[in-house]
Amino acid sequence: MSSTAPSEQRRTALDALHRSLGATMTDFAGWDMPLRYGSERDEHNAVRTQAGLFDLSHMGEITVTGPQAAALLNFALVGNIASVGLGRARYTMICQADGGILDDLIVYRLAETEYLVVANASNAQVVLDALVERSAGFDAEVRDDRDAYALIAVQGPESPGILKSLTDADLDGLKYYAGLPGTVAGVPALIARTGYTGEDGFELFVKPEHAVELWQALSKAGEGVGLVPCGLSCRDTLRLEAGMPLYGHELTTSLTPFDAGLGRVVKFDKEGDFVGRAALTEAAARAEAAPPRVLVGLIAEGRRVPRAGYPVVAGGEVIGEVTSGAPSPTLGKPIAMAYVDAAHSAPGTAGVGVDIRGSHEPYAVVALPFYKRQK
């Protein structure tokens, strides 16, 4: 990955390869990333039924090491990171002092005193700055490792077989939200069983200079089982169907984890203070006393697609707002996630619609996720 001026788009180690495959490129959080290679619907369906290959090298990797690495992360983040076992990963969040969500994260425990924090591309610098600031007084080092990794994901029901053909790592013993060091097609990698598609799959952290070699080996290994390269467009529809939040849409600094229906990630019972504890204690009490707006699924009765920011209506009143919307290739209908008033949040609630440019389109309220894979 090139180190460029902030005003220039950054390119991943796979940039030339994406272009050789005819990818449509787009700016995403300052990175030039593949949006799609052909049909985003075909890419989406390949991940649901076979396998897809993603370049996620725009994600922000931050390494935290030292005798007090766990203590620092417990203070800086809302989760109990000290309880994460060796080789395991945890979904968590980093919040402001007022409880607002700065980002949602995955933290991998790589060694006794070494953790890998993976932030969203758009928030990587914010998270890095916050961790550095919060590290004061702790015997721990926060290191910006964004240029040290390329990240390739293989997702979908065929992904375990594809990866098994290229590694002798114990994939059968690798649980969901776990990671282990191994070699894939001769390339040293951190092999993590995590992903953002709702399917089984793996994320492979490797040195940027090994990215092209690994991508090509995975592509060849997946030729016979329908593996296709996938862009960010189908990644968005896949995560939406799986009911997974996206920062800037379902998660923002104006929401606490309790407002987002994700209060379970906040661990008040962990040892010591943590940033946002007081504000989040109040937010938890508020949510219990009077439920805030609830994140729900909406399925269109018609064909018009809702977009983020569109009002959700009932009985002529605005009762909420769409946070993400798209056509669902799996359901064959437009779908959306939206925050709505608690009184209208029960699945099956009648009379709910989305205001799409002045027209109130009828929508069914459903529980999330829209799609859940068969184990």
XYZ file of C-alpha atoms in Angstrom:
375
model
C 0.000 0.000 0.000
C 1.378 3.338 -0.979
C 1.940 6.090 1.543
C 0.344 9.071 -0.171
C -0.660 12.557 0.855
C -4.034 12.680 2.625
C -5.617 14.486 -0.354
C -4.786 11.607 -2.718
C -6.685 8.373 -2.889
C -4.864 5.463 -1.330
C -4.539 2.235 -3.283
C -4.290 -1.268 -1.906
C -1.626 -3.761 -2.891
C -4.238 -5.402 -5.158
C -5.081 -2.234 -7.100
C -3.532 -3.256 -10.441
C -5.116 -6.698 -10.167
C -8.588 -5.210 -9.621
C -8.157 -3.058 -12.717
C -6.966 -6.028 -14.775
C -10.205 -7.803 -13.765
C -12.239 -4.861 -15.068
C -13.400 -3.622 -11.674
C -15.455 -0.466 -11.391
C -13.515 1.528 -8.803
C -14.897 4.003 -6.287
C -13.642 6.265 -3.522
C -14.322 4.823 -0.088
C -12.928 6.599 2.988
C -10.032 7.943 0.923
C -9.258 4.580 -0.681
C -9.747 3.648 -4.339
C -11.692 0.390 -3.944
C -13.512 -2.045 -6.259
C -17.263 -1.372 -6.218
C -18.087 -4.315 -8.499
C -16.420 -6.444 -11.164
C -19.546 -7.281 -13.156
C -23.048 -7.749 -11.793
C -23.338 -6.927 -8.093
C -26.367 -9.246 -7.931
C -24.273 -12.141 -9.285
C -21.489 -11.345 -6.805
C -24.006 -11.254 -3.943
C -25.580 -14.557 -4.970
C -22.169 -16.198 -5.347
C -21.382 -15.428 -1.691
C -24.776 -16.787 -0.570
C -24.499 -20.017 -2.582
C -20.792 -20.576 -3.388
C -18.005 -18.135 -2.486
C -16.739 -14.610 -2.984
C -13.302 -13.004 -2.685
C -12.963 -9.502 -1.217
C -10.125 -7.001 -0.840
C -10.617 -5.355 2.559
C -7.168 -3.799 2.821
C -8.756 -0.401 3.545
C -9.665 -1.524 7.074
C -7.607 0.018 9.872
C -5.289 -2.287 11.831
C -3.912 -1.048 15.146
C -1.641 -3.212 17.322
C -1.667 -2.812 21.088
C 1.158 -4.491 22.987
C 2.763 -4.460 26.405
C 2.216 -5.653 29.972
C -0.870 -3.450 30.359
C -2.307 -3.879 26.850
C -5.451 -5.594 28.185
C -5.906 -2.979 30.912
C -5.586 -0.179 28.363
C -8.161 -1.767 26.044
C -10.524 -2.387 28.944
C -10.290 1.323 29.784
C -10.487 2.556 26.180
C -13.279 0.274 24.899
C -16.690 -0.709 26.312
C -16.098 -4.485 26.189
C -14.207 -6.763 28.558
C -11.097 -7.332 26.469
C -9.137 -8.834 29.377
C -11.452 -11.855 29.214
C -10.749 -12.582 25.538
C -8.932 -15.908 25.264
C -5.720 -16.377 23.337
C -6.543 -16.811 19.657
C -10.089 -15.477 20.049
C -11.744 -12.295 18.779
C -14.447 -10.019 20.132
C -16.868 -7.533 18.610
C -16.878 -4.326 20.651
C -17.124 -0.551 20.437
C -15.145 2.542 21.315
C -17.276 5.379 22.696
C -16.862 9.037 23.532
C -17.068 10.191 27.146
C -20.726 11.081 26.459
C -21.440 7.503 25.334
C -21.651 8.281 21.607
C -20.230 5.536 19.377
C -16.897 6.440 17.748
C -16.648 3.096 15.959
C -17.438 -0.574 16.186
C -14.388 -2.831 16.218
C -13.115 -6.378 16.216
C -10.283 -7.073 18.657
C -8.127 -10.184 18.172
C -5.908 -11.465 20.968
C -2.775 -12.617 19.130
C -0.517 -13.346 22.120
C -0.407 -12.989 25.889
C 0.174 -9.230 25.695
C -0.587 -8.474 22.029
C -3.915 -7.435 20.517
C -4.946 -6.476 16.997
C -7.718 -3.870 16.839
C -9.492 -3.625 13.481
C -11.373 -0.374 12.858
C -13.572 0.734 9.993
C -11.665 2.496 7.210
C -13.526 5.774 7.682
C -12.736 5.838 11.410
C -9.249 4.324 11.511
C -7.479 7.610 12.304
C -10.101 8.605 14.889
C -9.744 5.238 16.649
C -5.946 5.378 16.499
C -5.895 8.902 17.965
C -8.326 7.920 20.738
C -6.321 4.821 21.690
C -3.059 6.795 21.747
C -4.669 9.479 23.917
C -6.222 6.903 26.264
C -2.943 4.984 26.584
C -1.443 7.688 28.827
C -0.370 6.109 32.111
C -0.539 2.529 30.819
C 2.526 0.360 30.202
C 1.398 -0.387 26.664
C 2.206 0.702 23.121
C -0.345 1.627 20.446
C 1.030 1.117 16.936
C -0.478 2.171 13.618
C -0.201 -0.991 11.488
C -2.417 0.082 8.594
C 0.482 -0.205 6.158
C 1.664 -3.520 7.605
C -1.338 -5.547 6.416
C -3.347 -6.399 3.370
C -6.680 -8.033 4.206
C -8.361 -10.571 1.929
C -11.673 -12.215 2.782
C -13.112 -15.393 1.320
C -16.779 -15.736 2.256
C -19.539 -18.204 1.477
C -20.453 -21.882 1.944
C -17.573 -23.082 -0.268
C -14.953 -20.991 1.560
C -13.827 -23.676 4.071
C -13.133 -26.129 1.249
C -11.264 -23.553 -0.811
C -9.062 -22.564 2.109
C -8.462 -26.170 3.223
C -6.934 -26.904 -0.171
C -4.296 -24.214 0.475
C -3.423 -24.625 4.160
C -2.696 -27.290 6.761
C -4.025 -25.004 9.525
C -6.755 -26.612 11.648
C -9.773 -24.899 10.082
C -12.212 -27.433 11.553
C -11.025 -26.453 15.027
C -11.179 -22.731 14.252
C -14.338 -21.384 15.870
C -16.369 -18.370 14.745
C -14.661 -15.209 16.060
C -11.281 -16.870 16.451
C -7.965 -16.494 14.652
C -4.773 -18.475 14.307
C -1.426 -17.947 12.617
C -0.863 -20.218 9.630
C 0.340 -20.434 6.079
C -2.036 -20.136 3.118
C -0.597 -21.008 -0.304
C 2.865 -20.580 1.217
C 2.019 -17.095 2.533
C 2.212 -16.428 6.312
C -1.193 -15.204 7.464
C -3.406 -14.572 10.437
C -6.419 -16.723 9.557
C -9.572 -15.369 11.217
C -13.042 -16.899 11.042
C -14.810 -13.556 10.927
C -16.717 -11.684 8.258
C -19.421 -9.220 7.368
C -21.671 -11.169 5.000
C -23.805 -13.454 7.166
C -22.003 -16.484 5.710
C -19.227 -18.703 7.010
C -15.897 -17.393 5.859
C -12.395 -16.255 6.647
C -10.402 -13.049 6.750
C -6.700 -13.367 5.967
C -4.288 -10.732 7.273
C -1.042 -10.829 5.286
C 1.865 -8.573 4.367
C 0.959 -6.307 1.414
C 3.746 -7.798 -0.710
C 2.045 -11.224 -0.480
C -1.461 -10.009 -1.363
C -1.402 -10.603 -5.142
C 0.108 -14.067 -4.756
C -2.538 -15.047 -2.186
C -5.449 -13.598 -4.189
C -4.351 -15.523 -7.284
C -3.941 -18.778 -5.323
C -7.410 -18.416 -3.788
C -8.919 -17.586 -7.193
C -7.372 -20.702 -8.728
C -8.431 -22.904 -5.800
C -12.007 -21.641 -6.113
C -12.333 -22.001 -9.894
C -14.272 -25.254 -9.740
C -16.723 -24.189 -7.030
C -17.931 -20.822 -8.310
C -15.661 -18.388 -6.423
C -15.877 -14.877 -7.873
C -14.189 -11.563 -7.004
C -16.591 -9.285 -5.122
C -16.749 -5.537 -4.606
C -17.999 -3.249 -1.871
C -21.477 -2.965 -3.398
C -22.441 -6.586 -2.735
C -20.673 -6.450 0.630
C -23.230 -3.808 1.585
C -26.284 -5.813 0.452
C -24.912 -8.961 2.132
C -24.401 -7.222 5.488
C -27.794 -5.521 5.196
C -29.584 -8.857 4.690
C -27.657 -10.214 7.693
C -28.818 -7.244 9.825
C -25.256 -6.109 10.511
C -24.793 -2.420 11.398
C -22.671 -0.085 9.285
C -20.892 2.854 10.896
C -22.303 6.151 9.675
C -25.696 4.513 9.112
C -26.881 2.395 12.065
C -24.052 3.612 14.329
C -23.026 7.245 14.879
C -21.608 9.516 17.575
C -25.171 10.715 18.284
C -26.177 7.190 19.368
C -25.037 5.132 22.343
C -24.799 1.335 22.063
C -28.118 1.208 23.983
C -29.810 3.461 21.423
C -28.538 1.107 18.719
C -29.938 -1.972 20.467
C -26.395 -3.182 21.096
C -26.158 -2.514 24.829
C -24.987 -6.109 25.277
C -21.486 -5.097 24.127
C -21.103 -2.762 27.130
C -19.641 -4.655 30.090
C -20.255 -2.747 33.325
C -19.034 -5.681 35.411
C -15.437 -5.497 34.196
C -12.714 -4.282 36.506
C -11.906 -0.583 36.639
C -13.282 2.500 34.970
C -13.702 2.910 31.225
C -14.328 5.869 28.938
C -18.056 6.575 28.824
C -19.020 4.459 31.836
C -21.053 7.165 33.606
C -22.892 8.286 30.466
C -23.573 4.681 29.414
C -24.912 3.814 32.880
C -27.457 6.609 32.406
C -28.190 5.483 28.829
C -28.845 1.938 30.038
C -31.281 3.197 32.684
C -33.058 5.425 30.135
C -33.388 2.553 27.661
C -34.904 0.349 30.345
C -37.378 2.984 31.538
C -38.469 4.204 28.104
C -37.183 2.208 25.147
C -35.562 4.487 22.583
C -36.275 4.058 18.901
C -35.732 0.443 17.917
C -33.735 -0.828 14.940
C -36.079 -2.934 12.808
C -36.204 -4.538 9.402
C -38.570 -3.273 6.707
C -39.572 -5.262 3.626
C -41.220 -3.453 0.710
C -44.593 -4.481 -0.604
C -43.780 -2.641 -3.834
C -40.610 -2.156 -5.909
C -39.369 1.265 -4.791
C -36.071 1.200 -2.910
C -35.738 3.173 0.349
C -32.506 5.019 1.058
C -30.780 6.250 4.196
C -32.487 9.314 5.628
C -35.966 8.601 4.240
C -38.722 9.099 6.862
C -40.651 6.102 8.177
C -44.325 6.990 8.615
C -47.523 5.654 10.184
C -50.922 7.346 10.439
C -49.570 10.473 8.776
C -46.834 10.894 11.423
C -43.086 10.431 11.091
C -42.184 7.537 13.406
C -38.605 6.890 12.377
C -35.867 7.045 9.773
C -34.302 4.613 7.328
C -30.596 4.014 8.043
C -29.799 1.608 5.168
C -31.818 0.418 2.202
C -31.223 -1.625 -0.949
C -32.774 -4.219 -3.223
C -32.302 -7.659 -1.614
C -31.117 -10.244 -4.146
C -31.948 -13.067 -1.709
C -35.494 -11.900 -0.891
C -36.209 -10.427 -4.315
C -37.635 -7.257 -2.740
C -36.317 -3.906 -1.475
C -35.369 -4.001 2.216
C -34.251 -1.468 4.805
C -33.078 -1.092 8.347
C -34.648 1.779 10.241
C -34.903 3.228 13.722
C -38.600 3.516 14.596
C -40.572 4.484 17.697
C -40.919 1.527 20.059
C -44.731 1.548 19.626
C -44.303 0.614 15.949
C -41.357 -1.783 16.294
C -43.119 -5.135 16.771
C -42.892 -7.468 13.762
C -46.158 -7.353 11.845
C -47.103 -3.834 12.984
C -49.713 -2.595 10.509
C -49.792 0.696 8.639
C -46.068 1.398 8.439
C -44.634 2.985 5.315
C -41.607 4.827 3.977
C -41.913 8.306 2.528
C -40.145 7.977 -0.824
C -40.148 11.431 -2.444
C -43.585 12.276 -1.124
C -45.204 8.910 -1.762
C -45.923 6.716 1.277
C -44.883 3.237 0.186
C -46.169 0.350 2.349
C -43.584 -1.735 4.215
C -43.794 -4.774 6.488
C -42.005 -4.521 9.843
C -39.897 -7.631 10.508
C -37.339 -8.779 13.060
C -33.678 -8.611 12.067
C -31.842 -10.246 10.415
C -33.620 -10.637 7.085
C -31.393 -13.612 6.285
C -29.786 -16.240 8.480
C -27.644 -18.988 7.025
C -28.403 -22.624 7.687
C -25.714 -23.989 10.011
